[in-house]
mmCIF file with all atom_site columns, C-alpha atoms and ligand atoms in Angstrom:
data_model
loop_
_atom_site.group_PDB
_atom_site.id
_atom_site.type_symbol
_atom_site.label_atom_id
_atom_site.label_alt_id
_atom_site.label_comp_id
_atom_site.label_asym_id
_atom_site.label_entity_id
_atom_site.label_seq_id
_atom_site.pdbx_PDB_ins_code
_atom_site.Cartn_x
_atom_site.Cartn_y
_atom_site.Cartn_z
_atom_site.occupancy
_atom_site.B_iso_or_equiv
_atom_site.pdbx_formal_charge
_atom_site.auth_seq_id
_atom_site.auth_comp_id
_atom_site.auth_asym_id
_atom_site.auth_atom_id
_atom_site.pdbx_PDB_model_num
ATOM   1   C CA  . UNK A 1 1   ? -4.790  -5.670  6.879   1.00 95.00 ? 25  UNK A CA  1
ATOM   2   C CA  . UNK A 1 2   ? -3.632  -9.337  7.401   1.00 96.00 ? 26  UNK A CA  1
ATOM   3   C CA  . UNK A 1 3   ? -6.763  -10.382 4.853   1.00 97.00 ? 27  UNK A CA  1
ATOM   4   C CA  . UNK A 1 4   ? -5.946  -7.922  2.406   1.00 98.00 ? 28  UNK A CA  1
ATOM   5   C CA  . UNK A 1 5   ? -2.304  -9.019  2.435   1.00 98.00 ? 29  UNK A CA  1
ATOM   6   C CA  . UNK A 1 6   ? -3.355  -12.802 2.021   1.00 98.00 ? 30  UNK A CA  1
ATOM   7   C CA  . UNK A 1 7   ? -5.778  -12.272 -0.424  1.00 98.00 ? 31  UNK A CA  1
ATOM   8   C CA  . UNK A 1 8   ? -3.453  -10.218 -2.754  1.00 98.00 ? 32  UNK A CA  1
ATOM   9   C CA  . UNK A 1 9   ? -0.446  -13.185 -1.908  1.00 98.00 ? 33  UNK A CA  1
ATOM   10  C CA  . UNK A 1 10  ? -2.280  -15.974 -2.610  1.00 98.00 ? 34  UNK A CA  1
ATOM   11  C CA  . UNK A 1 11  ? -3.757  -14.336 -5.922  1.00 98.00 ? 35  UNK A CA  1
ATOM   12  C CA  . UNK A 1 12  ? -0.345  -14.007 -6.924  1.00 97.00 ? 36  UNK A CA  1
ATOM   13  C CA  . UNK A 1 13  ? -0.824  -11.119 -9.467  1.00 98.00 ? 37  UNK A CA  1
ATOM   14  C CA  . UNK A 1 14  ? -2.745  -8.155  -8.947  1.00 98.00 ? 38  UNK A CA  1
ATOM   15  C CA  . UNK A 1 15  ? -3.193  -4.969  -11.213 1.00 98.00 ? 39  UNK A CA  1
ATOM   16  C CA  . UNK A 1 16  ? -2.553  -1.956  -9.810  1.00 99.00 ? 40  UNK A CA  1
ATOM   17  C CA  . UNK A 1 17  ? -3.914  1.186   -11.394 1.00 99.00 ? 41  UNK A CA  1
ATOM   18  C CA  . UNK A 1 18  ? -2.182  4.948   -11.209 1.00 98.00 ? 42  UNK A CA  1
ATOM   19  C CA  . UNK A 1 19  ? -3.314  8.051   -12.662 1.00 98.00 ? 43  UNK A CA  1
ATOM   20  C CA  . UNK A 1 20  ? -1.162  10.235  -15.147 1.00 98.00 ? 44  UNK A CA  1
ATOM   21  C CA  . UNK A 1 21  ? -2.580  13.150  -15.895 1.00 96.00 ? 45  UNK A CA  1
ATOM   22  C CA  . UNK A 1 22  ? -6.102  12.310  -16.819 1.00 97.00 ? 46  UNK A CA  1
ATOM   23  C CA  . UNK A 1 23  ? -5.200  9.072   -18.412 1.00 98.00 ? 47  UNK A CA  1
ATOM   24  C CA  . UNK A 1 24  ? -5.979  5.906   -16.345 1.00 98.00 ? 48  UNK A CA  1
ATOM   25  C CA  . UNK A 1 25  ? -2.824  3.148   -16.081 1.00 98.00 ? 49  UNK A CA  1
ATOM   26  C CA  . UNK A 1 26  ? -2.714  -0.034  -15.026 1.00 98.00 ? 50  UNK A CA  1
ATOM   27  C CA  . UNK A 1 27  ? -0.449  -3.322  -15.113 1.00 98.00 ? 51  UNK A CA  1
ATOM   28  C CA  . UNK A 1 28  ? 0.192   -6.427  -13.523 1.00 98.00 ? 52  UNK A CA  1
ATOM   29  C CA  . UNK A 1 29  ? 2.362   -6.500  -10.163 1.00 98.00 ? 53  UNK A CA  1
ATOM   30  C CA  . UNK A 1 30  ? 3.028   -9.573  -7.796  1.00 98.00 ? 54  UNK A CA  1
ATOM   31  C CA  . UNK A 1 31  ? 4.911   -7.871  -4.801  1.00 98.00 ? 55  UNK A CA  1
ATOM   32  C CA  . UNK A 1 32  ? 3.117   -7.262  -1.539  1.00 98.00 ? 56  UNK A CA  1
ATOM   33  C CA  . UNK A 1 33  ? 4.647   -7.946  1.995   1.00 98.00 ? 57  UNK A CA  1
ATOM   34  C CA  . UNK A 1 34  ? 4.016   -6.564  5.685   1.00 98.00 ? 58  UNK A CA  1
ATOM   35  C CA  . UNK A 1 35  ? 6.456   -4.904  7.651   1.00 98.00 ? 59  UNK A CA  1
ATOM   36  C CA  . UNK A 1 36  ? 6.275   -3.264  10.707  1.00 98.00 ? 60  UNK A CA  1
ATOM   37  C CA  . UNK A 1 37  ? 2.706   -3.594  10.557  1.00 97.00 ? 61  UNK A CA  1
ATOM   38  C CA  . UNK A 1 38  ? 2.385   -2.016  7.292   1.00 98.00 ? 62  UNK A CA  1
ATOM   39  C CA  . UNK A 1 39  ? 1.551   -3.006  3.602   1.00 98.00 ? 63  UNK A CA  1
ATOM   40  C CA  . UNK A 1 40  ? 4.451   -2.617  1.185   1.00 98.00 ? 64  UNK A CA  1
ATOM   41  C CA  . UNK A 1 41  ? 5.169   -3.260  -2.512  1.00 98.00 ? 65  UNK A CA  1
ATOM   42  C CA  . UNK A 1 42  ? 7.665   -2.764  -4.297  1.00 98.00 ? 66  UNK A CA  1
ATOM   43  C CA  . UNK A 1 43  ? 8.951   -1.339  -8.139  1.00 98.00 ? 67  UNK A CA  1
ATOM   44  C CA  . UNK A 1 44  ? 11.663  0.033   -9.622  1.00 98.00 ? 68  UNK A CA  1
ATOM   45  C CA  . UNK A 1 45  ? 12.187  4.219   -9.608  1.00 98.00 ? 69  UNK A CA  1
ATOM   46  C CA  . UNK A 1 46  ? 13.152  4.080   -13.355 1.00 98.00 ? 70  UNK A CA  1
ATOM   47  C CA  . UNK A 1 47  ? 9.938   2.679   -14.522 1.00 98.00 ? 71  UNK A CA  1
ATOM   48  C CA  . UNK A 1 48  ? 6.561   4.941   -15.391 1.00 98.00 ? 72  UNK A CA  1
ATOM   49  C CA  . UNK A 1 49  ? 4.349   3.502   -12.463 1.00 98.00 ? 73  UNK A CA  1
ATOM   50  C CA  . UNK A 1 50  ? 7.259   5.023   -10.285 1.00 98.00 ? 74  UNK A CA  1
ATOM   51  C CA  . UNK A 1 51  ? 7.377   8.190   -12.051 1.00 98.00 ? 75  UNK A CA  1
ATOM   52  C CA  . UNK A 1 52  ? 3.469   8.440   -11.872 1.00 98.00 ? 76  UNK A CA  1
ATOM   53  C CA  . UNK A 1 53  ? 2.759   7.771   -7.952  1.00 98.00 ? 77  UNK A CA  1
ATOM   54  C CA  . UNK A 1 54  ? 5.705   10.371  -7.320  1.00 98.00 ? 78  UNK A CA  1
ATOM   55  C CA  . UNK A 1 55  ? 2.908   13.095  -9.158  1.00 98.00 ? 79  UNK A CA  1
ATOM   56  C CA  . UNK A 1 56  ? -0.119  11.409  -7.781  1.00 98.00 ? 80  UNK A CA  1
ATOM   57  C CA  . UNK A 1 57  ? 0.270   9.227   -4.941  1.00 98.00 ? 81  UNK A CA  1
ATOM   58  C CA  . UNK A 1 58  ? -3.778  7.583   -5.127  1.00 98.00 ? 82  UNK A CA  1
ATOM   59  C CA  . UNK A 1 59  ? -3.816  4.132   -6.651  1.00 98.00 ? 83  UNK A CA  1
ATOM   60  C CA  . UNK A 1 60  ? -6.161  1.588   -6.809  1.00 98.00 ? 84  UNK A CA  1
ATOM   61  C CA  . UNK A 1 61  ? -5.070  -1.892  -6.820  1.00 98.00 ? 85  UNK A CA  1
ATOM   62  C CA  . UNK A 1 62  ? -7.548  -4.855  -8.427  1.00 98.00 ? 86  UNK A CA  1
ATOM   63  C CA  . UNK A 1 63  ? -7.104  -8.263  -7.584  1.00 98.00 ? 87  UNK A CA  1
ATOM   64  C CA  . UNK A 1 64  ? -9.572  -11.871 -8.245  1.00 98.00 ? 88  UNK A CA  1
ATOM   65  C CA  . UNK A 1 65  ? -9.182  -15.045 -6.625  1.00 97.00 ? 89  UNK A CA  1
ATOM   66  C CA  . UNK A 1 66  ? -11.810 -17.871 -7.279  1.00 94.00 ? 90  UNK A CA  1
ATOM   67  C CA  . UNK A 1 67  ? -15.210 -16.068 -7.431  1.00 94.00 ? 91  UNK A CA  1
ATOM   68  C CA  . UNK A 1 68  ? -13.786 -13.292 -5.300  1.00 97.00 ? 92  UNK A CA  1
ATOM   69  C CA  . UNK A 1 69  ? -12.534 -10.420 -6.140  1.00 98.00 ? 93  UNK A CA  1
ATOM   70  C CA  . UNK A 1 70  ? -10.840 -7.477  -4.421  1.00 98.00 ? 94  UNK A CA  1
ATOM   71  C CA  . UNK A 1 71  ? -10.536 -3.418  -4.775  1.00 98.00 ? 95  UNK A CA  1
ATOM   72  C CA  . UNK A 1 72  ? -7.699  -1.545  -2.536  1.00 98.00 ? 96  UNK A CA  1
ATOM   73  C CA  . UNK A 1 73  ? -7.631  2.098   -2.668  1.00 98.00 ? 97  UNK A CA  1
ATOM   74  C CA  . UNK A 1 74  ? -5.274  3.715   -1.472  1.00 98.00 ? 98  UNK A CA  1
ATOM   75  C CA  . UNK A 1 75  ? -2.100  6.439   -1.022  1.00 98.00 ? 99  UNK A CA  1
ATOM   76  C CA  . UNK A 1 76  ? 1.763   5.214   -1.736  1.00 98.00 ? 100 UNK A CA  1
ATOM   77  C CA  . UNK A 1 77  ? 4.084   6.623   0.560   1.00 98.00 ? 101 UNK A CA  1
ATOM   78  C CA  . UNK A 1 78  ? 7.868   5.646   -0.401  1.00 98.00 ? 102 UNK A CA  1
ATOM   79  C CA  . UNK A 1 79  ? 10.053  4.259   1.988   1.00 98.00 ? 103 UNK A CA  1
ATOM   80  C CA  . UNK A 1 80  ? 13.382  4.831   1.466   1.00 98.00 ? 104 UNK A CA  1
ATOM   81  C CA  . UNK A 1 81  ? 14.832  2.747   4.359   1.00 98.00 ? 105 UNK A CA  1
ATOM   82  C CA  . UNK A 1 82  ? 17.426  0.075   3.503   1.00 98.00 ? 106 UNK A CA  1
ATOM   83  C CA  . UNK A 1 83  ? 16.131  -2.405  5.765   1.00 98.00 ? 107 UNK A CA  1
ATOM   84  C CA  . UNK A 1 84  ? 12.805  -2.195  4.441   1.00 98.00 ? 108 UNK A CA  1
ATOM   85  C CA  . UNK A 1 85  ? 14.414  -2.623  0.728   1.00 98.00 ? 109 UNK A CA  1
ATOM   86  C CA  . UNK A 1 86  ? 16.290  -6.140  2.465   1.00 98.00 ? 110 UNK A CA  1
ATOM   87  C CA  . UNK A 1 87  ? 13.071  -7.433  3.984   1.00 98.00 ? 111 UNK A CA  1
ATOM   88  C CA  . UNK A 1 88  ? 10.796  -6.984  0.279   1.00 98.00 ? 112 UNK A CA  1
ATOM   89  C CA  . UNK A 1 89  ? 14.005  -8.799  -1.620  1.00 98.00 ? 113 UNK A CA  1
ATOM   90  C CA  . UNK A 1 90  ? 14.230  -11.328 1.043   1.00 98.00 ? 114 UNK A CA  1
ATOM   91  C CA  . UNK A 1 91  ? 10.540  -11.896 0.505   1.00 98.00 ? 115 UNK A CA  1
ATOM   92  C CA  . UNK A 1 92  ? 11.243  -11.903 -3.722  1.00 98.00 ? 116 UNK A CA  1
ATOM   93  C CA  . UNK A 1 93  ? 14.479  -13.421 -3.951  1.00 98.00 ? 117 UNK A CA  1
ATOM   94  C CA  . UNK A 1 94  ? 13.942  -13.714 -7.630  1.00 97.00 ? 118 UNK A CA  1
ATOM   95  C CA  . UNK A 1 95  ? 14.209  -9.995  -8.037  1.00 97.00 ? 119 UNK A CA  1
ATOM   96  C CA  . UNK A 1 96  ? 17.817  -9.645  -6.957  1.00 97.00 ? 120 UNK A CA  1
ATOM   97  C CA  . UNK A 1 97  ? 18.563  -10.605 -10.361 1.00 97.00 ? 121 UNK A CA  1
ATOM   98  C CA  . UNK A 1 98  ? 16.811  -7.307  -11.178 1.00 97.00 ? 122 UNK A CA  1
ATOM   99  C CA  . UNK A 1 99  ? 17.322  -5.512  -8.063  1.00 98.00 ? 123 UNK A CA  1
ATOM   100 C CA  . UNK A 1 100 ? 19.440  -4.273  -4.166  1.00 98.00 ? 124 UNK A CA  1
ATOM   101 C CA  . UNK A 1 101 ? 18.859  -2.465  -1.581  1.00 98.00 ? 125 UNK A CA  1
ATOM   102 C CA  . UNK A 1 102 ? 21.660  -0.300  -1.788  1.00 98.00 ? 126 UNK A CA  1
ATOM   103 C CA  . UNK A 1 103 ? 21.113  0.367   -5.896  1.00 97.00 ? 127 UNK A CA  1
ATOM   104 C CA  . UNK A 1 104 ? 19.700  3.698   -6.771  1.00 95.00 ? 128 UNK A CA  1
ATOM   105 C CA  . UNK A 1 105 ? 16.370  2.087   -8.488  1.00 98.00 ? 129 UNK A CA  1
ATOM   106 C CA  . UNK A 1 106 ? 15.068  -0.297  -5.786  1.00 98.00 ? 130 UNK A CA  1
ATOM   107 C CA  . UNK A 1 107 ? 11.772  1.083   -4.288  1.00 98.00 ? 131 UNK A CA  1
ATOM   108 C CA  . UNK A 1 108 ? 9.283   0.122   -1.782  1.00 98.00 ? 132 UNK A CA  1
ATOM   109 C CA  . UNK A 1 109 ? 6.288   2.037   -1.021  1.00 99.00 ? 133 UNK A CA  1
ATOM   110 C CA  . UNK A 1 110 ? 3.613   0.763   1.598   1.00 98.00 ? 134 UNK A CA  1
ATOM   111 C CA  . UNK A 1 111 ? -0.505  1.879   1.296   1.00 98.00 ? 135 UNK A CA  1
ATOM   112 C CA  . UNK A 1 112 ? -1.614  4.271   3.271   1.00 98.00 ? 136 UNK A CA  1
ATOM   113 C CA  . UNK A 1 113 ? -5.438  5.432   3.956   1.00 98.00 ? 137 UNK A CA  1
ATOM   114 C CA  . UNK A 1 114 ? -6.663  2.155   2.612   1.00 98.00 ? 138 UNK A CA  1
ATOM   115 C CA  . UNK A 1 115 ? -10.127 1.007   1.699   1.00 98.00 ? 139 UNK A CA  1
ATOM   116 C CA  . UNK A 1 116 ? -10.102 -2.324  0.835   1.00 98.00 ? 140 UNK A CA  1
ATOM   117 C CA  . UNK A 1 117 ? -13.359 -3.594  -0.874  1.00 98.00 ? 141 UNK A CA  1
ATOM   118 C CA  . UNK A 1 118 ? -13.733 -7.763  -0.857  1.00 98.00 ? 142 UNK A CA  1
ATOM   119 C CA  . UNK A 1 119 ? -16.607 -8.570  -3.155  1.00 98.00 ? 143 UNK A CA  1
ATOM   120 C CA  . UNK A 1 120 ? -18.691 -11.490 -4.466  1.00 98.00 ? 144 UNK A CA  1
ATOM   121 C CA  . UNK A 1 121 ? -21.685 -12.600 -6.895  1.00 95.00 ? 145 UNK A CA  1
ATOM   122 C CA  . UNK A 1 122 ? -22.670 -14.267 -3.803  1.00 95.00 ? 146 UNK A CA  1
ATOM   123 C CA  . UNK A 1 123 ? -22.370 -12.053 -0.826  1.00 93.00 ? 147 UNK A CA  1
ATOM   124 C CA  . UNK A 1 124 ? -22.597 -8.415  -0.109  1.00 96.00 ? 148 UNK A CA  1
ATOM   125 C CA  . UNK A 1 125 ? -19.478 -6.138  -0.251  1.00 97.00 ? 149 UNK A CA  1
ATOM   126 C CA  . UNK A 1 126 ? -17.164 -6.829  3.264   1.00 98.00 ? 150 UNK A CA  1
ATOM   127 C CA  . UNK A 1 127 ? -15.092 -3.243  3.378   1.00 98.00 ? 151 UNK A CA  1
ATOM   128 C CA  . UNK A 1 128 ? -11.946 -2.958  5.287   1.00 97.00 ? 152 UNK A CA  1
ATOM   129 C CA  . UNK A 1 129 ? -10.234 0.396   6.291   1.00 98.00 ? 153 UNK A CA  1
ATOM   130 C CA  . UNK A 1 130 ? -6.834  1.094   7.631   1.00 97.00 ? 154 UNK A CA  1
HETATM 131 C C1  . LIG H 2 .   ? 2.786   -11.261 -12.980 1.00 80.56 ? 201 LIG H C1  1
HETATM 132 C C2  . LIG H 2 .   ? 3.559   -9.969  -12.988 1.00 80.56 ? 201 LIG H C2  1
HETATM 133 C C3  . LIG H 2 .   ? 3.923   -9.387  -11.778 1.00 80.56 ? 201 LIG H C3  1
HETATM 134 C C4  . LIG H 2 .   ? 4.670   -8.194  -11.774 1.00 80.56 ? 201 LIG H C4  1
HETATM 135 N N1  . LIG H 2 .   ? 5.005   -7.620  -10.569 1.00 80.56 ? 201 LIG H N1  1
HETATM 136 C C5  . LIG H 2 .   ? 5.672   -6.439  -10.563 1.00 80.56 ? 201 LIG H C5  1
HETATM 137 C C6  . LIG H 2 .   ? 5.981   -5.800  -9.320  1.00 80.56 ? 201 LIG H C6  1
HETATM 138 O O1  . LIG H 2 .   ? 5.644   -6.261  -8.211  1.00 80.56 ? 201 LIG H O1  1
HETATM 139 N N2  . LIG H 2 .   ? 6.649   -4.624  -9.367  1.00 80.56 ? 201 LIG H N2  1
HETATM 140 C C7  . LIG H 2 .   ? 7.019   -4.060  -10.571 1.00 80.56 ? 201 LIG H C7  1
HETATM 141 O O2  . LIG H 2 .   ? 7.618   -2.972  -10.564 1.00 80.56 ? 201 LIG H O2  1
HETATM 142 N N3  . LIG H 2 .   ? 6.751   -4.643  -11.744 1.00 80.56 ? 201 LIG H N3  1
HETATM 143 C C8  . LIG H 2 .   ? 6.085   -5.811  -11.787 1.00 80.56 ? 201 LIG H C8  1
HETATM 144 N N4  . LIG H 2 .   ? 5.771   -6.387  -12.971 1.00 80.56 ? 201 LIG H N4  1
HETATM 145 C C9  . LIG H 2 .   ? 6.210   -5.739  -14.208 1.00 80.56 ? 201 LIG H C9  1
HETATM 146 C C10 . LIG H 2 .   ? 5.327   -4.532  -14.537 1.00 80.56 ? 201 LIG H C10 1
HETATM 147 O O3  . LIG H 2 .   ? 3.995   -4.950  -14.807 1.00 80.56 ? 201 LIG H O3  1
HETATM 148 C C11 . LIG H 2 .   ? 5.896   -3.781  -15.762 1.00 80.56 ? 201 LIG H C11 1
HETATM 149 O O4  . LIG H 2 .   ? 7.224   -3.371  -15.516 1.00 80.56 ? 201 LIG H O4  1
HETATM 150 C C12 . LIG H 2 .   ? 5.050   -2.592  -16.164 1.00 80.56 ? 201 LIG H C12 1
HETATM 151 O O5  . LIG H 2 .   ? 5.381   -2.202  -17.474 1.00 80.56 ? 201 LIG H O5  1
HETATM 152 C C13 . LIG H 2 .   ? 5.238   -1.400  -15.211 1.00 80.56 ? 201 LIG H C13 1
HETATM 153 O O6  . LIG H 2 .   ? 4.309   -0.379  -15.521 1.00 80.56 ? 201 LIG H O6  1
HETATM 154 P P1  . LIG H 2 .   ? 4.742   0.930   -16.333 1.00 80.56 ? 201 LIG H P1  1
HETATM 155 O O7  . LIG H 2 .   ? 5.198   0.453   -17.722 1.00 80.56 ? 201 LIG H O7  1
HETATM 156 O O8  . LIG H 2 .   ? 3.528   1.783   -16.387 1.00 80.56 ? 201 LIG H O8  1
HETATM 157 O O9  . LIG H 2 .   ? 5.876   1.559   -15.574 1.00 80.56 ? 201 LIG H O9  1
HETATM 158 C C14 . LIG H 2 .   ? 5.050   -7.578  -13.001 1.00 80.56 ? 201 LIG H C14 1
HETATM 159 C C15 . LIG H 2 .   ? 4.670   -8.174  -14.198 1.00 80.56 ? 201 LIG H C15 1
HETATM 160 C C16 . LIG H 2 .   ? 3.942   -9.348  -14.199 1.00 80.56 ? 201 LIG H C16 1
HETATM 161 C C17 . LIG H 2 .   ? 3.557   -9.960  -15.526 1.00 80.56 ? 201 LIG H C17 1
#
């Protein structure tokens, strides 16, 4: 779990994939933090990708770093506990331009029944499950 998380940190921006209906979407997200042993990112409940995992919860998240790349599958549960909200905005700072714990759009969801997938041209496939 720790790899995955510094992997997806240090990559910066990852894209992270939902289904709606039976029409692929993807974009570019940033957010990822651990608490309470978990992995968590965050969005806001207004936007698409929000209205999307609520219907489907399975996403896939892609992410490259140097010649490395990495696949995370996995379900979104939302979490709809303040302190969780504090802890992801104390991480991102810059988002509570955008965003608070207490408004009604903040949302934090953490990955649940992951397979992570960390892949090469060089090596073979190293897969992680939690
Ligand atoms: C580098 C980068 C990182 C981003 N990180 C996030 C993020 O962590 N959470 C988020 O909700 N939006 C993030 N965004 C904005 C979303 O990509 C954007 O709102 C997107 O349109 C959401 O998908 P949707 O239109 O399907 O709802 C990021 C954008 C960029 C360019």
């Amino acid at each position: 779990m720790k790899k995955v998380y510094e992997f997806l940190k240090s990559a910066q921006t990852y894209y992270l994939a939902t289904v709606e209906g039976n029409q692929p979407r993807v974009r570019p997200f940033g957010t990822i933090h651990i608490y309470e042993d978990k992995l968590y990112i965050q969005t806001g409940r207004s936007k698409e990708v929000s209205k999307q995992i609520a219907v489907n919860s399975k996403v896939e998240i892609c992410a490259m770093k140097g010649g490395e790349w990495l696949r995370v599958a996995a379900t979104l549960v939302d979490d709809n506990r303040r302190e969780v909200k504090v802890s992801m905005l104390e991480a991102y700072p810059e988002l509570k331009e955008m965003y608070s714990a207490d408004d009604e759009n903040t949302q934090v969801l953490y990955l649940k029944d992951v397979t992570a997938t960390f892949s090469s041209f060089t090596a073979a496939p190293e897969v992680v499950k939690f």
